[in-house]
PDB file of C-alpha atoms in Angstrom:
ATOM      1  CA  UNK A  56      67.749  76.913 123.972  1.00 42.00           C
ATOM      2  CA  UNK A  57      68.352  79.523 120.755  1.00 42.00           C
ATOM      3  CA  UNK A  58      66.008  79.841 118.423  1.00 45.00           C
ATOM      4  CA  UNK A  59      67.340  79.534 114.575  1.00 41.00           C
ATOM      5  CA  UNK A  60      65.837  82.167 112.199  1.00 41.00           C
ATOM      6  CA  UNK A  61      63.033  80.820 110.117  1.00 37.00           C
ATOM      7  CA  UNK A  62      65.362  82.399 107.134  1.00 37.00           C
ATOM      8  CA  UNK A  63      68.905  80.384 108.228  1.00 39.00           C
ATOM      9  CA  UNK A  64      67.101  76.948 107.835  1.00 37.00           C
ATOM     10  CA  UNK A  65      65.573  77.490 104.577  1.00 38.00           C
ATOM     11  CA  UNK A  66      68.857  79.077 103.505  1.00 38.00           C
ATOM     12  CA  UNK A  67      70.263  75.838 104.108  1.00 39.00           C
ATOM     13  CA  UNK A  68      67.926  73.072 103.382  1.00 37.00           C
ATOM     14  CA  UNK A  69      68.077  75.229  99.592  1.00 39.00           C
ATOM     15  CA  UNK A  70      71.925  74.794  99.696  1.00 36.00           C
ATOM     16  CA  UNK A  71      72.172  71.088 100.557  1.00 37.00           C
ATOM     17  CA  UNK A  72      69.315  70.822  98.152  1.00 38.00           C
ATOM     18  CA  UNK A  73      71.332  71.819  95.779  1.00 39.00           C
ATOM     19  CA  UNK A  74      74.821  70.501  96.542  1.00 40.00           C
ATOM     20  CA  UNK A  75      73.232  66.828  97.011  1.00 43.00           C
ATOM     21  CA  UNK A  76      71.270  67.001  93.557  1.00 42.00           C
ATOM     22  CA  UNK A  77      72.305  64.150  91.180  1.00 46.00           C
ATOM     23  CA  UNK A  78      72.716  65.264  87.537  1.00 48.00           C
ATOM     24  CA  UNK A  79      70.502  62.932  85.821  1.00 50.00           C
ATOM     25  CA  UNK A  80      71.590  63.506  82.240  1.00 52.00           C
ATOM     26  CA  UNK A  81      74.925  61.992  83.041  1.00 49.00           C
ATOM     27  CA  UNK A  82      74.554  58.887  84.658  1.00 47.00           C
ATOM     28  CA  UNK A  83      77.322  56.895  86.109  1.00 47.00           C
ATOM     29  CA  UNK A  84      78.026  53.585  84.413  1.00 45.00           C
ATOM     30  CA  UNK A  85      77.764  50.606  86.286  1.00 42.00           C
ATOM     31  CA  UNK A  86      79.942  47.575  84.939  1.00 47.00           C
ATOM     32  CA  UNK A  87      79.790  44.802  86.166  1.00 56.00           C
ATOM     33  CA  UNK A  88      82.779  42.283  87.372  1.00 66.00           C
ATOM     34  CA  UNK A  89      82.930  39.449  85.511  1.00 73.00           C
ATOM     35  CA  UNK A  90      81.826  35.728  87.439  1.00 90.00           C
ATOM     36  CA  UNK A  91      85.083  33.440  86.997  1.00 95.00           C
ATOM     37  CA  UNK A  92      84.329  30.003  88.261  1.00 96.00           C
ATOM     38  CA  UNK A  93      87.399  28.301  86.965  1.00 97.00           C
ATOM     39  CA  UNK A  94      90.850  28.838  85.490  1.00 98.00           C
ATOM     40  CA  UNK A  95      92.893  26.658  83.213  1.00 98.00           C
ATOM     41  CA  UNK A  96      96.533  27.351  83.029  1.00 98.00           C
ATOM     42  CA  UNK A  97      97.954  25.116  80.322  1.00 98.00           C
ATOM     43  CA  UNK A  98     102.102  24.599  80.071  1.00 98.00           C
ATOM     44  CA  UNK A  99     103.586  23.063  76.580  1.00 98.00           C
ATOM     45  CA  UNK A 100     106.830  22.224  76.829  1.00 98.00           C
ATOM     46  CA  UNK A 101     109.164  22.106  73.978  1.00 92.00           C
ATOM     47  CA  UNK A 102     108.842  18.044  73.932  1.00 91.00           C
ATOM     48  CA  UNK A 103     106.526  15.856  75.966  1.00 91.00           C
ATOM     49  CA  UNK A 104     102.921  16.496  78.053  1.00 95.00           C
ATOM     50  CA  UNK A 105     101.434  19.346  78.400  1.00 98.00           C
ATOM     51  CA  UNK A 106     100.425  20.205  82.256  1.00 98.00           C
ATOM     52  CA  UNK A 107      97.679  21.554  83.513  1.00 98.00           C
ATOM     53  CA  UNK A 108      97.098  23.798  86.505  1.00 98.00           C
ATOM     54  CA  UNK A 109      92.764  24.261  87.265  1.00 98.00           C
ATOM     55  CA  UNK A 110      91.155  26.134  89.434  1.00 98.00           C
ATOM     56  CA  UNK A 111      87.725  25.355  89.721  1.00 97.00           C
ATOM     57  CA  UNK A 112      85.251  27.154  92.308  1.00 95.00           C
ATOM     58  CA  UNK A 113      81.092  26.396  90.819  1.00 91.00           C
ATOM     59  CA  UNK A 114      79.890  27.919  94.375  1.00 87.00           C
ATOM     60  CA  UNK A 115      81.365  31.191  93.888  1.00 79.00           C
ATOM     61  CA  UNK A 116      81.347  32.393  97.392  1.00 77.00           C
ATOM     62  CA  UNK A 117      79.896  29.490  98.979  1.00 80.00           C
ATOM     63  CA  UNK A 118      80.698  27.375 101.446  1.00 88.00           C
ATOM     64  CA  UNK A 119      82.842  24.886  99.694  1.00 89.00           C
ATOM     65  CA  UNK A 120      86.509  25.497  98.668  1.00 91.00           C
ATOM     66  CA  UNK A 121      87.601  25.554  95.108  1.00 93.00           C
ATOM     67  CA  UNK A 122      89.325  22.225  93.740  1.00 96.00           C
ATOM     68  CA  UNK A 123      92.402  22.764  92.626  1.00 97.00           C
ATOM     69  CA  UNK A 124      94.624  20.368  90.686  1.00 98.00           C
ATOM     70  CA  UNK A 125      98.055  20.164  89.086  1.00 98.00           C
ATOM     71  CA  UNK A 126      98.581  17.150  86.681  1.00 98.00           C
ATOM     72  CA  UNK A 127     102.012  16.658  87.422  1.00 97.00           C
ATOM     73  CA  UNK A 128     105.652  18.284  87.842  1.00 98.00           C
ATOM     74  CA  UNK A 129     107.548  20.409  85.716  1.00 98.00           C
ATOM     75  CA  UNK A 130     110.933  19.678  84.235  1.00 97.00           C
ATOM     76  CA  UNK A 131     114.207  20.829  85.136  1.00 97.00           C
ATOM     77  CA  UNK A 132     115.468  23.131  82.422  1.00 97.00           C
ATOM     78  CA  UNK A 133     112.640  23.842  80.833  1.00 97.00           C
ATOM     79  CA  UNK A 134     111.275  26.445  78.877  1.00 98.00           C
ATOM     80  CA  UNK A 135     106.941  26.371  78.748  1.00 98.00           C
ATOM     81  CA  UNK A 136     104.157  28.131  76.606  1.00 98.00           C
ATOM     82  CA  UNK A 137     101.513  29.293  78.794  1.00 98.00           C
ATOM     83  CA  UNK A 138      98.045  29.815  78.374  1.00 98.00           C
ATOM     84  CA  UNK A 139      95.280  30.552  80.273  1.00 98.00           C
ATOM     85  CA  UNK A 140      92.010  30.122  79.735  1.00 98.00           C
ATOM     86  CA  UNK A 141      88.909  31.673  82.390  1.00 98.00           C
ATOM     87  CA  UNK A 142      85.506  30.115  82.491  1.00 97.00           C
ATOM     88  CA  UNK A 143      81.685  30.922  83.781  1.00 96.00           C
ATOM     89  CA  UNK A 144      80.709  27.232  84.153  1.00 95.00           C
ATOM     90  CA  UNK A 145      77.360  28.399  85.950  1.00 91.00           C
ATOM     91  CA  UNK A 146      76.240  29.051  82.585  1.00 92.00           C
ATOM     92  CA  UNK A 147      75.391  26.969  80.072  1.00 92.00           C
ATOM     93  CA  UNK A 148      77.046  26.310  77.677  1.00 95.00           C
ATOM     94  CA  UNK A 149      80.032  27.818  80.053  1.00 95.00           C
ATOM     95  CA  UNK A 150      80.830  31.447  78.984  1.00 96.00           C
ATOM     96  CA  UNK A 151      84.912  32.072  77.901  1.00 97.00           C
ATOM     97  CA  UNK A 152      85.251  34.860  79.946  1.00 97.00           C
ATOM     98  CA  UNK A 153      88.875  34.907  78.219  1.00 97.00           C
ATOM     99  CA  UNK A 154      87.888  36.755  75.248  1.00 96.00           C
ATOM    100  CA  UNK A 155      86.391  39.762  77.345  1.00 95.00           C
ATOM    101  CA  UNK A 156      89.709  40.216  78.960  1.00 97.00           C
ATOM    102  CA  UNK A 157      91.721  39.757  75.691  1.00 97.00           C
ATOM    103  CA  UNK A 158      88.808  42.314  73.540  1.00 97.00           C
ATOM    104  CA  UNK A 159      89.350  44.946  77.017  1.00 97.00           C
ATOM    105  CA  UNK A 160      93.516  44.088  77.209  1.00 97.00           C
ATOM    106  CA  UNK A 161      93.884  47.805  78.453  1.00 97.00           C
ATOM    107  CA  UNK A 162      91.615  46.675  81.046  1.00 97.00           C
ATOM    108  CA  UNK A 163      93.669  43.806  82.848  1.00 97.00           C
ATOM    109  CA  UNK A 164      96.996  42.255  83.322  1.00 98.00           C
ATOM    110  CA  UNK A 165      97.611  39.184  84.955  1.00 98.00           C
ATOM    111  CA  UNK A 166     100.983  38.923  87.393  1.00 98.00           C
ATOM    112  CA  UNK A 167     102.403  36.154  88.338  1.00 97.00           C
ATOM    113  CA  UNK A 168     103.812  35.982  91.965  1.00 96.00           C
ATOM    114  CA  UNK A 169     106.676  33.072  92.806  1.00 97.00           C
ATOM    115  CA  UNK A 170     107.085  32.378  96.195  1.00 96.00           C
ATOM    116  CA  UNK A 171     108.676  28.877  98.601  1.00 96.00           C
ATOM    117  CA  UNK A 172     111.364  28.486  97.067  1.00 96.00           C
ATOM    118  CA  UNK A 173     110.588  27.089  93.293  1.00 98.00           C
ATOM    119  CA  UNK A 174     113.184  27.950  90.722  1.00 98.00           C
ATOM    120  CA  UNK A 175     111.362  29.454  88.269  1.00 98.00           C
ATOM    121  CA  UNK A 176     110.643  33.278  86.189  1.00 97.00           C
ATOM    122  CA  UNK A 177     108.153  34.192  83.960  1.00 97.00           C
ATOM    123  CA  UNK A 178     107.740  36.680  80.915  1.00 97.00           C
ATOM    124  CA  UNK A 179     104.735  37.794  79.320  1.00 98.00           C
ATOM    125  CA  UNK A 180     103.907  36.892  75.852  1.00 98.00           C
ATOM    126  CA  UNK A 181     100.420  38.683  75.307  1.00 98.00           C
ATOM    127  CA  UNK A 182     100.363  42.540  75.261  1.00 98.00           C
ATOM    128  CA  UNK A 183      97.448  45.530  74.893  1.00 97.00           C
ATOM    129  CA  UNK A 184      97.292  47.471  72.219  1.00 97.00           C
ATOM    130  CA  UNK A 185      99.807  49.927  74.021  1.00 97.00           C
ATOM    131  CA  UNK A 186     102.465  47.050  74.305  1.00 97.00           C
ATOM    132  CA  UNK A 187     101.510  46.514  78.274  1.00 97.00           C
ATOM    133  CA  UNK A 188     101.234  42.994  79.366  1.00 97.00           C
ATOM    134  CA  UNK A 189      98.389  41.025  79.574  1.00 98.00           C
ATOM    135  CA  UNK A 190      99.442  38.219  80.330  1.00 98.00           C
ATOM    136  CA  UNK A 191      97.217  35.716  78.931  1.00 98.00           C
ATOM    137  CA  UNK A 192      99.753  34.411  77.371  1.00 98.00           C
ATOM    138  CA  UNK A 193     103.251  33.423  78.613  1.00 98.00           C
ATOM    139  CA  UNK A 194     106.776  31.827  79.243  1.00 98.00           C
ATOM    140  CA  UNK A 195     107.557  29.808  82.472  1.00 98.00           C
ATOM    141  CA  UNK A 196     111.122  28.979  82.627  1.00 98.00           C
ATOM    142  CA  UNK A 197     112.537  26.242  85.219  1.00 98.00           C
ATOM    143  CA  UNK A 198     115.904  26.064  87.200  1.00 98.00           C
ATOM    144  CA  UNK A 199     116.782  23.187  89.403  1.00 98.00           C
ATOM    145  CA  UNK A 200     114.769  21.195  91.473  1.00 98.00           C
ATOM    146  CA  UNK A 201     112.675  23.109  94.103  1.00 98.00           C
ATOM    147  CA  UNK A 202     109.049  23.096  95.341  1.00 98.00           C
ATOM    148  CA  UNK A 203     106.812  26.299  95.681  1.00 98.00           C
ATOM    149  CA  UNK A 204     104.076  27.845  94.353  1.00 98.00           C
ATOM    150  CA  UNK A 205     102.968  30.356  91.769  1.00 98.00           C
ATOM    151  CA  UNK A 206      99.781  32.899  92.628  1.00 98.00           C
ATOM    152  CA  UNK A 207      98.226  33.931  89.441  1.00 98.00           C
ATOM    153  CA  UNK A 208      96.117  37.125  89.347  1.00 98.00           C
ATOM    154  CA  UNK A 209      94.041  39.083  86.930  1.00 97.00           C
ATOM    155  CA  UNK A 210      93.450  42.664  88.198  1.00 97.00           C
ATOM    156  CA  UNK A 211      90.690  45.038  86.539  1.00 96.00           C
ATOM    157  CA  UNK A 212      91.875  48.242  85.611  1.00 96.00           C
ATOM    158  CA  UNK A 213      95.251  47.919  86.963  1.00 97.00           C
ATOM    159  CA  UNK A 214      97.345  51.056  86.477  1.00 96.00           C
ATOM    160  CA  UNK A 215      99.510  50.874  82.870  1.00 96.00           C
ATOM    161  CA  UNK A 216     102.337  50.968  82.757  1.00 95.00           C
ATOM    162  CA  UNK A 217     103.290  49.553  85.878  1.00 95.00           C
ATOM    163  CA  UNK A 218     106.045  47.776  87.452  1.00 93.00           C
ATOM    164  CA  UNK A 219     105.040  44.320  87.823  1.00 90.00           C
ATOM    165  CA  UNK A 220     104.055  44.071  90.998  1.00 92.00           C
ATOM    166  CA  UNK A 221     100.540  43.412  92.357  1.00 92.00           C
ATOM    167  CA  UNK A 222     101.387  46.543  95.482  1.00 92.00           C
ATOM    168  CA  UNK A 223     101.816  48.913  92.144  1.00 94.00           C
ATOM    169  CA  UNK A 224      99.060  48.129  90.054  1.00 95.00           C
ATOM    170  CA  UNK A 225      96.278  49.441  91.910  1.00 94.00           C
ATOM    171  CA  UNK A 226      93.093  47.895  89.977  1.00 95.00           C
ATOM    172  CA  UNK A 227      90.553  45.436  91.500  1.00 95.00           C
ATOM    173  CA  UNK A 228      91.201  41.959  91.726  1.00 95.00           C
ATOM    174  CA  UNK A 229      88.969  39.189  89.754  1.00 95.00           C
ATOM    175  CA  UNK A 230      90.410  36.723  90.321  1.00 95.00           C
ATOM    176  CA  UNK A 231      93.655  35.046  92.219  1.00 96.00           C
ATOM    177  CA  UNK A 232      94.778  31.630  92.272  1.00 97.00           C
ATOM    178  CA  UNK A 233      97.758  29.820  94.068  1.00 97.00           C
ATOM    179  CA  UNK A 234      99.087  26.542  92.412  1.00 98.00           C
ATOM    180  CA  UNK A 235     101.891  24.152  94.436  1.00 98.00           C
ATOM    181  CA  UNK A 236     104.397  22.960  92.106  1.00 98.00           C
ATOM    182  CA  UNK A 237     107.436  21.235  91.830  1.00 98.00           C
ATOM    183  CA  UNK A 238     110.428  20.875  89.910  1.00 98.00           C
ATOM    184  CA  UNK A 239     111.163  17.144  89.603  1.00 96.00           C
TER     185      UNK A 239
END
């Protein structure tokens, strides 16, 4: 077995000393992501109901499944508002996590994925200050009749601009939600 100089290991417990120190006048910021136990997608048409797509998951994590309901089917030719609306029901009263995302819009961006087959696009309505989307706000336009389903996500610092795709945007996610809906 060599023997290490006394020297060479003080050498180098003084380097990694110094390479591992943390600078303690500059701190790093720790946000925290926001809890989102439900999500309220509301759909005006131009004439008629309104329908209403929720999401609503008051374990978090847990064991039980969110509920998710859809209070009926869309219309054939139809152009609808959009709004959504994110909640912390496990406080009380429940907190409108909504307005955080709206106050930090340069922050988030919601995309909207269509997938099985249902006829439908949608266009953003709510931008950041910068004229990205955010996407709290929308359009939902329908074709002909079809079935599918429509994953909404909100990412956290997504990248901006982007191309509207979830595989671009980069960001975390805080929350995604697939609704099944029909054109009827």
């Amino acid at each position: 077995m060599k023997k290490v100089p006394f020297y060479a290991i003080m050498t180098s417990l003084a380097f990694m000393a110094v390479s591992c120190s943390s600078d303690d006048n500059d701190p790093e910021e720790v946000l925290e992501q926001e809890v989102i136990t439900t999500m309220t997608i509301t759909l005006t048409p131009s004439e008629g109901a309104a329908i209403t797509l929720q999401s609503r998951d008051l374990d978090g994590d847990g064991p039980n499944v969110p509920e998710i309901n859809v209070s009926g089917p869309l219309t054939p030719g139809e152009t609808y508002t959009g709004t959504i609306v994110l909640l912390n029901e496990t406080e009380s009263p429940a907190e409108d996590i909504t307005l955080e995302v709206t106050e930090k819009a340069d922050e988030h961006q919601f995309f909207y994925g269509v997938s099985g087959g249902l006829d439908v696009t949608t266009e953003y309505t709510s931008f950041d200050s910068d004229q990205n989307p955010l996407g709290t706000a929308f359009s939902i336009t329908t074709g002909e009749v079809s079935s599918g389903s429509v994953l909404f996500t909100l990412r956290h610092e997504p990248k901006k601009p982007n191309d509207g795709s979830l595989a671009d945007a980069g960001g975390e996610t805080d929350i995604a939600v697939s609704f099944d809906l029909s054109i009827e």
